[in-house]
Short mmCIF file of C-alpha atoms in Angstrom, two decimals:
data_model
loop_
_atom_site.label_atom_id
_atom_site.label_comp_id
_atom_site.label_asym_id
_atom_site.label_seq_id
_atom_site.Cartn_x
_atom_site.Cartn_y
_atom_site.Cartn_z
CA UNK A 5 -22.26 3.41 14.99
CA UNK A 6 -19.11 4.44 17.16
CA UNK A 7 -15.76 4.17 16.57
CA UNK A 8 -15.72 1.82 19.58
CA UNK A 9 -18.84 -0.34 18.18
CA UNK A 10 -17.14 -0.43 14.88
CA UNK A 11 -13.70 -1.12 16.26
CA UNK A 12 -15.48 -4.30 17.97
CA UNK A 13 -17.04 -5.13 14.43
CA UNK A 14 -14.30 -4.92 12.26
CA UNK A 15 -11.24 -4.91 13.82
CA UNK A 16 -9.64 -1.48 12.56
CA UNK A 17 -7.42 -0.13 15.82
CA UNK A 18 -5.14 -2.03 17.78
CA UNK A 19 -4.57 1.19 20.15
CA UNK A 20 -7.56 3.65 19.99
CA UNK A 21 -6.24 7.26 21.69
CA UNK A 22 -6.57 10.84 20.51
CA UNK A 23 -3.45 12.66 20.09
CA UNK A 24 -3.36 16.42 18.71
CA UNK A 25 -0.23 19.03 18.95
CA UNK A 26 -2.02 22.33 17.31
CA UNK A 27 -5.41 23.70 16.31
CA UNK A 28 -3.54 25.52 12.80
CA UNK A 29 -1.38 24.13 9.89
CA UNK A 30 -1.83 22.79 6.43
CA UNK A 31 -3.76 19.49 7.91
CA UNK A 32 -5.91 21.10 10.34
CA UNK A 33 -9.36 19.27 10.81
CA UNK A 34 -8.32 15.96 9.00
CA UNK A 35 -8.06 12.93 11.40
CA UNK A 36 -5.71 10.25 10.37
CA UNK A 37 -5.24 6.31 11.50
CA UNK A 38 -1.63 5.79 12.13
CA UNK A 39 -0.67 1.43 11.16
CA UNK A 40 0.84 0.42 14.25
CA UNK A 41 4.14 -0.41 12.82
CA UNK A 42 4.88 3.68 13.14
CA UNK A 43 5.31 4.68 16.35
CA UNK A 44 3.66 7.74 17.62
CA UNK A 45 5.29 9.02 21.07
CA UNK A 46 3.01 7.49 24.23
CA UNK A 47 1.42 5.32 22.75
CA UNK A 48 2.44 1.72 21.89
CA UNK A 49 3.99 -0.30 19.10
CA UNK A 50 3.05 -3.69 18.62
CA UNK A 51 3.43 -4.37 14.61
CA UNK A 52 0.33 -6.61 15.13
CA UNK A 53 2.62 -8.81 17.24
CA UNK A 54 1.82 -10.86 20.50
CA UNK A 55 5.33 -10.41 21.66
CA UNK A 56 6.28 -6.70 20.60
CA UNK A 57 4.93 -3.94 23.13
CA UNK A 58 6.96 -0.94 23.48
CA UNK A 59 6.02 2.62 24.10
CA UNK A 60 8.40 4.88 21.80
CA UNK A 61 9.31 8.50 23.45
CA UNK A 62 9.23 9.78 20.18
CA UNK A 63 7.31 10.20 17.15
CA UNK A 64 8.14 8.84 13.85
CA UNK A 65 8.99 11.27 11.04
CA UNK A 66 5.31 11.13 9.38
CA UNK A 67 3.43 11.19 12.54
CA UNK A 68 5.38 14.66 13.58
CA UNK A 69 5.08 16.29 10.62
CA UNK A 70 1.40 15.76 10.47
CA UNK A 71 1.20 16.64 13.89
CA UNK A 72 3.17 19.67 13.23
CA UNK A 73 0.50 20.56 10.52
CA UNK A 74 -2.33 20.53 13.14
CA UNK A 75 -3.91 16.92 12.44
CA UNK A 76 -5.13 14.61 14.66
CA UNK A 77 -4.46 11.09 15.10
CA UNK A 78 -7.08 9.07 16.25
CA UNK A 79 -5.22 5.62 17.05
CA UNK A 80 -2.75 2.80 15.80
CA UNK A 81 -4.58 0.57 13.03
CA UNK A 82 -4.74 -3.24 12.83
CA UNK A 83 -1.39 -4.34 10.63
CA UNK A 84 -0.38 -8.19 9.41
CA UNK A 85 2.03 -8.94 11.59
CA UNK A 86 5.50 -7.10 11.40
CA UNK A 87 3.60 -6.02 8.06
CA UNK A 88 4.77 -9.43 6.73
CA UNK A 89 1.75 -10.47 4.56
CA UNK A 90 -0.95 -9.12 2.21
CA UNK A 91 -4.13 -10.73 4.04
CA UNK A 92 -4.01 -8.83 7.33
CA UNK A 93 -5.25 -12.29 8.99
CA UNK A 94 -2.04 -13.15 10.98
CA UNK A 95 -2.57 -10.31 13.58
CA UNK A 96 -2.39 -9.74 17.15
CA UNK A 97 -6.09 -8.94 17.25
CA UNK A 98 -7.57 -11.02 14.36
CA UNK A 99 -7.78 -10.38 10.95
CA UNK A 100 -8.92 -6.62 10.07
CA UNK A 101 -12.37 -7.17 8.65
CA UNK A 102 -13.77 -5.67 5.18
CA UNK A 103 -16.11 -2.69 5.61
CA UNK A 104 -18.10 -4.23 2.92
CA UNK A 105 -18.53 -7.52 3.86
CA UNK A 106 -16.90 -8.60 7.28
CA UNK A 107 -16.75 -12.27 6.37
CA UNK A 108 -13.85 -11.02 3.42
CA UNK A 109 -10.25 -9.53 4.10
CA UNK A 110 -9.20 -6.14 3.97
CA UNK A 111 -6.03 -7.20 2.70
CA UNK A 112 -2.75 -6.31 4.26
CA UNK A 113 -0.64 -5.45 5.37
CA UNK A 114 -2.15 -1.86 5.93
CA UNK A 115 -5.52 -3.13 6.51
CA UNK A 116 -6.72 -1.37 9.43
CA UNK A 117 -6.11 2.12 8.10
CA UNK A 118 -7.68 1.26 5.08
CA UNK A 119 -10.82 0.34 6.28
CA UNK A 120 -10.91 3.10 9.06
CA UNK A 121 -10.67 5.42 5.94
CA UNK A 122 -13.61 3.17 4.20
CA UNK A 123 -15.73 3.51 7.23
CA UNK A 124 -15.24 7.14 7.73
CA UNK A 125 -13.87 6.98 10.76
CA UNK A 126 -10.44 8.77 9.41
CA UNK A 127 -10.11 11.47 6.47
CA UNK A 128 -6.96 9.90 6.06
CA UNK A 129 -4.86 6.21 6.79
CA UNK A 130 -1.15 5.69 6.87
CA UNK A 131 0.33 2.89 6.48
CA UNK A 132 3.55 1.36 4.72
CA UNK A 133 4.13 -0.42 1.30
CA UNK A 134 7.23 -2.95 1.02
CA UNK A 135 5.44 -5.05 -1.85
CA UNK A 136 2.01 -3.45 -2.12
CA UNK A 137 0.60 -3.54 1.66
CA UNK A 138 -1.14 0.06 0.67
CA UNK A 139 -2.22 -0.54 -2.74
CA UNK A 140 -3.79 -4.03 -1.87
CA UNK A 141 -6.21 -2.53 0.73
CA UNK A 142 -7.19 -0.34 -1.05
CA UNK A 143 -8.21 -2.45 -3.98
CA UNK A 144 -9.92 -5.02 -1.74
CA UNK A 145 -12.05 -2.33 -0.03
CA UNK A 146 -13.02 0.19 -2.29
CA UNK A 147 -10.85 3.35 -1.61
CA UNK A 148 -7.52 5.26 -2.62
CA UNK A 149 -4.34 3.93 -1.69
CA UNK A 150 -0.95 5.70 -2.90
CA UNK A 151 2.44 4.57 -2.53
CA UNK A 152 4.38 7.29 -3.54
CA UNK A 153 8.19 6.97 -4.72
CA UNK A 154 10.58 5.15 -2.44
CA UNK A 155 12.41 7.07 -0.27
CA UNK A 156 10.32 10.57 -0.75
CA UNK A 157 8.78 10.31 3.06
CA UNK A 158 11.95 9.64 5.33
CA UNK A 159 10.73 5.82 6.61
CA UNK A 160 12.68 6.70 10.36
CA UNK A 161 10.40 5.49 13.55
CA UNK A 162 9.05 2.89 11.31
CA UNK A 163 9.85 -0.83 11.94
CA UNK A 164 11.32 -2.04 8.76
CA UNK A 165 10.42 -4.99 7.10
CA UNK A 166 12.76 -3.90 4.08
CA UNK A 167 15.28 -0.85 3.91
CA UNK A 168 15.27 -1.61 -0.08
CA UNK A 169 11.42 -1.52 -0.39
CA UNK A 170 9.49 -0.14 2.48
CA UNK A 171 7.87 3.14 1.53
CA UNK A 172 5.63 5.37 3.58
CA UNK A 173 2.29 6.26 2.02
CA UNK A 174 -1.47 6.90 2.18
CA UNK A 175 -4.98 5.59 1.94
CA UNK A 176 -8.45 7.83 1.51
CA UNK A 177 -11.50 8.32 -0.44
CA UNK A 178 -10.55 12.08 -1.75
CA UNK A 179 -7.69 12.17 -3.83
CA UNK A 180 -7.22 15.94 -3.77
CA UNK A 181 -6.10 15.28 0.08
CA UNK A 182 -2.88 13.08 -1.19
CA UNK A 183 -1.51 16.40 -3.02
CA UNK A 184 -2.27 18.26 -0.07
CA UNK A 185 -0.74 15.85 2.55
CA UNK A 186 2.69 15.22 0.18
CA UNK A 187 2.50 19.40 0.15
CA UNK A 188 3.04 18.81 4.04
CA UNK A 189 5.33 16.62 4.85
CA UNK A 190 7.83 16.77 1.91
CA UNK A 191 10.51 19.21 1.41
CA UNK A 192 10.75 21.70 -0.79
CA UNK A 193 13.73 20.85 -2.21
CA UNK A 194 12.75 17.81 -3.97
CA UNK A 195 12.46 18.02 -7.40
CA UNK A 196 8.99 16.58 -8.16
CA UNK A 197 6.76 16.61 -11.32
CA UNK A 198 3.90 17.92 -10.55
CA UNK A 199 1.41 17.48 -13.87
CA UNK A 200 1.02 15.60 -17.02
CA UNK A 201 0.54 16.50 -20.08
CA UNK A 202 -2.37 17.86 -21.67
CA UNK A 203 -3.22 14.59 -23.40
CA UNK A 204 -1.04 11.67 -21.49
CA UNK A 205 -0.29 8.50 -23.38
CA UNK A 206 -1.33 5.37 -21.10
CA UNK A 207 0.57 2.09 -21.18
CA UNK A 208 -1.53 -1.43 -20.98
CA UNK A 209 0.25 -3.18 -18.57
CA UNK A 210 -0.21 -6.81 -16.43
CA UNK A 211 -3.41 -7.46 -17.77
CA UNK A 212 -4.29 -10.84 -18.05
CA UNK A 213 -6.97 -13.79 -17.98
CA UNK A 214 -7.99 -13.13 -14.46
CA UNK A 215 -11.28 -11.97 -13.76
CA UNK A 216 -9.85 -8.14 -12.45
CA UNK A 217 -8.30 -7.77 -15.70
CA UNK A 218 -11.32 -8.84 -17.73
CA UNK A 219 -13.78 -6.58 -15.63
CA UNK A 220 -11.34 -3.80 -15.75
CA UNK A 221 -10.71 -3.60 -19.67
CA UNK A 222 -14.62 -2.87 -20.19
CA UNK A 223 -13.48 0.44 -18.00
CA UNK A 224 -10.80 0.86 -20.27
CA UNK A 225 -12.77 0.91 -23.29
CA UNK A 226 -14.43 3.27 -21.99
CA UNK A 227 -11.01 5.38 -21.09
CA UNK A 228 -9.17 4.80 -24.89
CA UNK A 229 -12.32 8.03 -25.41
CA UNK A 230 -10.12 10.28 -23.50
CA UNK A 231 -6.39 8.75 -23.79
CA UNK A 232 -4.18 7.42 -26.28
CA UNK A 233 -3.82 3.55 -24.64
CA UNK A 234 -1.04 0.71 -26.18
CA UNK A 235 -0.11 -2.58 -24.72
CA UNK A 236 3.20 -2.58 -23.13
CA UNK A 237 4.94 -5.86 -22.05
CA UNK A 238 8.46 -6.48 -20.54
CA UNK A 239 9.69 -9.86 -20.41
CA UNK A 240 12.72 -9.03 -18.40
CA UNK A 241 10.49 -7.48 -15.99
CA UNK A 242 7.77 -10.33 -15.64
CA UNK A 243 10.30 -13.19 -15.26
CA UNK A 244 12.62 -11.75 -12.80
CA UNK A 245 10.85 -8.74 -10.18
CA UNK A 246 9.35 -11.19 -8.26
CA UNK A 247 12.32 -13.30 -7.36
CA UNK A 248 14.71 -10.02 -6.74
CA UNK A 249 12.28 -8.60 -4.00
CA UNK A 250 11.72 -11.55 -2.48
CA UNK A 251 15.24 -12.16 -2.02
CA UNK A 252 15.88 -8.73 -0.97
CA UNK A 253 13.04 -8.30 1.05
CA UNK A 254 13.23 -11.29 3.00
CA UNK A 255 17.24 -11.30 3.25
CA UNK A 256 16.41 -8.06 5.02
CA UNK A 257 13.56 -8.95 7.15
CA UNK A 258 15.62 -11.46 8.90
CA UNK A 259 18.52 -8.98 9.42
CA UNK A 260 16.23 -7.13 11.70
CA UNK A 261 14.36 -9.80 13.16
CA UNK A 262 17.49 -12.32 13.86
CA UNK A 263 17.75 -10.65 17.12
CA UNK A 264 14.36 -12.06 18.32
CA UNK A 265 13.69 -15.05 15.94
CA UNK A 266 15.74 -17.90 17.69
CA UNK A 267 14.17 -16.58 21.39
CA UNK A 268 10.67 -15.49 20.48
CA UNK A 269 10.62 -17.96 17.40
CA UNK A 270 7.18 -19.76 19.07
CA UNK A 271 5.53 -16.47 19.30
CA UNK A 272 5.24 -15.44 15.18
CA UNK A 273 2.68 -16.30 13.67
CA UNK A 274 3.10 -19.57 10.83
CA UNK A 275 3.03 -17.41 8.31
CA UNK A 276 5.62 -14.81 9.49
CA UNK A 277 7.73 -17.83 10.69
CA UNK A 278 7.91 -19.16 7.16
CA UNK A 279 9.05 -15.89 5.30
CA UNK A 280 11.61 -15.59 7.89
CA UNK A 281 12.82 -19.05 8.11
CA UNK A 282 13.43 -18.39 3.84
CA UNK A 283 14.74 -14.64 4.61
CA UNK A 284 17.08 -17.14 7.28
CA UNK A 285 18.49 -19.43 4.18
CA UNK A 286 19.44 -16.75 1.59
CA UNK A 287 22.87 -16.58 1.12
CA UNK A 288 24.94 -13.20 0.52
CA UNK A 289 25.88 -13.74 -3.23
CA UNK A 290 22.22 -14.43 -3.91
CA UNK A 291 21.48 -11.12 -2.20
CA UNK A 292 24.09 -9.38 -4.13
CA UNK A 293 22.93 -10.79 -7.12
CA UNK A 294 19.54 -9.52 -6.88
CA UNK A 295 20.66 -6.25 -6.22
CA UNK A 296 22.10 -6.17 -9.50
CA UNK A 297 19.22 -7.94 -11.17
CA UNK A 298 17.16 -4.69 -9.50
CA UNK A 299 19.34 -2.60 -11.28
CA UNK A 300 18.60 -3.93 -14.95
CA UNK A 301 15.12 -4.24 -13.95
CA UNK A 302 15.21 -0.55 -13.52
CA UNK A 303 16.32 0.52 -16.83
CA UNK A 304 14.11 -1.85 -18.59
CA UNK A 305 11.42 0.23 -16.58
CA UNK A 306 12.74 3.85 -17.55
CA UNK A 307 12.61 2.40 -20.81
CA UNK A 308 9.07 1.78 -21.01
CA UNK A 309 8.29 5.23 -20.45
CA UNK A 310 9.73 6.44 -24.04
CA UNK A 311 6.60 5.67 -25.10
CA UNK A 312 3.70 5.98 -22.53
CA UNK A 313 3.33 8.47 -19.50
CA UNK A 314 1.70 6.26 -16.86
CA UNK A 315 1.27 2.27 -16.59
CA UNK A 316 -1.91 0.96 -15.99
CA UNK A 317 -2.65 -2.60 -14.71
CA UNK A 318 -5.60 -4.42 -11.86
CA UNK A 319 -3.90 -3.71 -8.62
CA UNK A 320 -5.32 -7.17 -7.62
CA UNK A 321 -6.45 -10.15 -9.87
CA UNK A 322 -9.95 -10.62 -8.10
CA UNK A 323 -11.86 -9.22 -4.97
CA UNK A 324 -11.25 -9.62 -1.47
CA UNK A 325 -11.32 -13.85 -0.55
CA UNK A 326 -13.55 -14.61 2.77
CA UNK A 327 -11.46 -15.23 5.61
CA UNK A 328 -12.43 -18.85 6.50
CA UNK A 329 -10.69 -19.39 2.90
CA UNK A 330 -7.47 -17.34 3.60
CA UNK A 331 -6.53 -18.66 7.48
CA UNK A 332 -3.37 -21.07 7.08
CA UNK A 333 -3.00 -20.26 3.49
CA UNK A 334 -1.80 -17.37 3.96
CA UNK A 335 1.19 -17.69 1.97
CA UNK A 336 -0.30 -18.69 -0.99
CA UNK A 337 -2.64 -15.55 -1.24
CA UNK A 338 0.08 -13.32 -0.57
CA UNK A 339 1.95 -14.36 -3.34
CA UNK A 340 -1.59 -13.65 -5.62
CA UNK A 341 -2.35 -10.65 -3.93
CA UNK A 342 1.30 -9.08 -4.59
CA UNK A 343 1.51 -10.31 -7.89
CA UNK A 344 0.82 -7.61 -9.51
CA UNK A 345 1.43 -5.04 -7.19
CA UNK A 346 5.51 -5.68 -5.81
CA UNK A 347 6.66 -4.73 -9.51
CA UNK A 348 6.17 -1.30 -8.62
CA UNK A 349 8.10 -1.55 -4.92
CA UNK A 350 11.19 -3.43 -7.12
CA UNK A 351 11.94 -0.09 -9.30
CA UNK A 352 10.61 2.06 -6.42
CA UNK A 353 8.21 4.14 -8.51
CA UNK A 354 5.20 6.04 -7.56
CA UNK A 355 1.85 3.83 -7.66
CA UNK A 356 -1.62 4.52 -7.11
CA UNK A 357 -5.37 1.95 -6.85
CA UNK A 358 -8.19 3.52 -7.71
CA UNK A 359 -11.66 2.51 -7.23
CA UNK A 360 -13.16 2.07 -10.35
CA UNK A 361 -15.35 -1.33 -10.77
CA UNK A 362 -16.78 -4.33 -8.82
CA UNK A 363 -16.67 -7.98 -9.42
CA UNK A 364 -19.83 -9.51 -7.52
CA UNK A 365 -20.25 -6.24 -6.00
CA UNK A 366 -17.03 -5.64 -4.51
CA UNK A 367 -14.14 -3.67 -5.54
CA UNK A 368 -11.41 -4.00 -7.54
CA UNK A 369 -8.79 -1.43 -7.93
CA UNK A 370 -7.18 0.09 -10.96
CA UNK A 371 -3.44 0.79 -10.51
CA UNK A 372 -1.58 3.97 -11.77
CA UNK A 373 2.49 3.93 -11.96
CA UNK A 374 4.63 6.37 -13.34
CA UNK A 375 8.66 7.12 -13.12
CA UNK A 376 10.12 7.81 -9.86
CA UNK A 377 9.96 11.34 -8.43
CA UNK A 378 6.64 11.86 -10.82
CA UNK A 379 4.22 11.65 -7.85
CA UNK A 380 2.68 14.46 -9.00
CA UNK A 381 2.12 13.19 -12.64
CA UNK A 382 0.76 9.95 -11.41
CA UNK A 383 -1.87 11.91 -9.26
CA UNK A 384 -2.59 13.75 -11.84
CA UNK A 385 -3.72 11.39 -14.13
CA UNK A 386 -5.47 9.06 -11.28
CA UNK A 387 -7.79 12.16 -10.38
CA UNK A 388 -8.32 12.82 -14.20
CA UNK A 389 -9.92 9.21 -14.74
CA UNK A 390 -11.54 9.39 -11.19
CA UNK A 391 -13.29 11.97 -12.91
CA UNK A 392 -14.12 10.26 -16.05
CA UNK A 393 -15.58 7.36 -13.57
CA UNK A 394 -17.77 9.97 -11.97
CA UNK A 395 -18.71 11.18 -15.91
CA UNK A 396 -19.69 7.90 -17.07
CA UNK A 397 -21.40 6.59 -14.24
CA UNK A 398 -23.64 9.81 -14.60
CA UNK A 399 -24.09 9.22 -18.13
CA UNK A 400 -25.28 5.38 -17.58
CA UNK A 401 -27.68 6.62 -14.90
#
């Protein structure tokens, strides 16, 4: 099928246009799908919004560089609205369909670019992750999604939903490209670490009673062959993450969006209304306070890491939901689908969802974390047990 036939099907572009600087570079012959809250210079913006339509005259820091590096983009990808939600249904084009079955969400809120990368139709998607709008995609339809450490990728000619949280990233089914597009756009000066050791330790972490968690320890029985795996728990961390970046988050989504909210107020969609409306309430000392709440959550994080590598948890606790299910409750699976997921945003570490199993023959994602600035570490070790998935599949066949 076309990209214009499977546009129609599934919902993936908002803005479907061509745009290429230079034939050489680093990214030469990879096509990415840009989310449309990052502008790219002619075309327009619309953060999946029915009242947002600008044109920028410039690109955002991302889109240049891989411009710069002689990629192509190939449009502006379906986004929840103001990349508010985790179900990409609230959008100004409908809800971004699953490539695998187009009655089920992609998830959100960087759903378009990750099932433009599922279908083929890009090498590579970018989107943004504030609370796990890459990672959750990527779970619910079957590919790579990496969030890389907070404020790595300079965030400027994106529309924030959070200065604290929102973090640039990327989505594809070949996770040697992620090295080679961080190799791009990063500079040099940052002091990354690039590999793990030999023979990493892996840290249990988030599992639970859920059906993800259940499917996904059979995998990692099957891992504890290769790696050294203990259960890690944090009590600190479990009780109080959640509440800290949705305070923060949504203190600072309504800083930005006060200046449209009481005028276009009719025009957001229920969903977006209602994080707003609470972003609205929150006063400063509870903002202040979960700034330093963030702060202790940090070290208890650092902590962990005396003892394990990586973290491994489900990225999501179950497949993608159908649609019909997930219209005006949107809400309620957003605070499911992040679950697991926004822990990562809070501390600002690197985090990766793998493919790895199915539940009823769809996928579920396993999620890599590491410590901040150890992007390279976390890669590492994803590709590793990508690998091992690709052993043991061959052995079963």
């Amino acid at each position: 099928m076309s990209l214009e036939s499977l546009n129609s099907k599934y919902n993936i572009f908002i803005t479907i246009k061509r745009v290429k600087e230079r034939e050489r570079g680093k990214l030469s012959g990879l096509k990415f799908a840009i989310k449309d809250i990052i502008d790219v210079k002619g075309l327009p913006t619309t953060a999946g919004s029915r009242f947002l339509h600008y044109i920028p005259e410039t690109n955002a820091y991302i889109v240049q560089k891989i411009l710069n590096e002689g990629g192509e983009i190939i449009g502006k990808t379906n986004t929840h609205e103001f990349a508010m939600g985790a179900t990409n249904t609230s959008s100004l084009i409908g809800p971004a369909k699953n490539p695998i079955d187009p009655e089920r969400i992609s998830g959100g809120s960087s759903g378009g670019s990750a099932v433009a990368v599922a279908l083929g139709l890009a090498d590579i998607g970018v989107g943004t992750d504030t609370g796990g709008s890459i990672r959750i995609p990527a779970s619910l339809c079957g590919v790579i999604g990496f969030k890389p450490t907070t404020g790595l990728i300079s965030t400027e000619g994106v529309i924030p939903f959070s200065w604290t949280f929102d973090t640039v990233g990327f989505l594809t089914k070949d996770i040697k490209l992620l090295s080679k597009i961080l190799d791009s756009v990063l500079d040099n000066k940052i002091p990354l670490v690039y590999q793990a050791k030999r023979k990493p330790k892996i840290g249990l972490f988030l599992f639970g009673d859920d059906i993800a968690s259940k499917t996904l320890l059979k995998f990692v029985n099957k891992l504890s062959n290769y790696y050294d795996i203990v259960e890690i728990d944090n009590r600190i961390i479990r009780k109080y993450a959640s509440f800290v970046r949705k305070t923060i988050a949504l203190s600072e989504a309504y800083s930005y969006h006060k200046r449209w909210f009481e005028i276009q107020k009719q025009n957001y969609s229920e969903d977006v209304k209602k994080l707003l409306e609470i972003g609205k309430s929150i006063l400063g000392y509870e903002y202040v306070e979960s700034l330093r709440i963030r702060n202790v959550i940090i070290r208890e994080y650092i902590k962990i890491f005396s003892k394990v590598d990586v973290l491994i948890s489900p990225t999501t606790k179950a497949p993608a939901p159908k649609i019909a299910d997930v219209v005006g409750k949107e809400l309620e699976y957003r605070d499911i689908l992040i679950s697991n997921t926004e822990i990562f945003n809070v501390v600002g570490a690197p985090s990766i969802s793998i493919p790895v199993e199915k539940v009823d023959n769809l996928p579920i994602g396993l999620m890599i974390s590491g410590l901040p600035y150890e992007d390279g570490v976390v890669l590492d070790i994803a590709e590793r047990i990508l690998g091992i998935v690709g052993f043991i599949s061959n052995q079963s066949n």
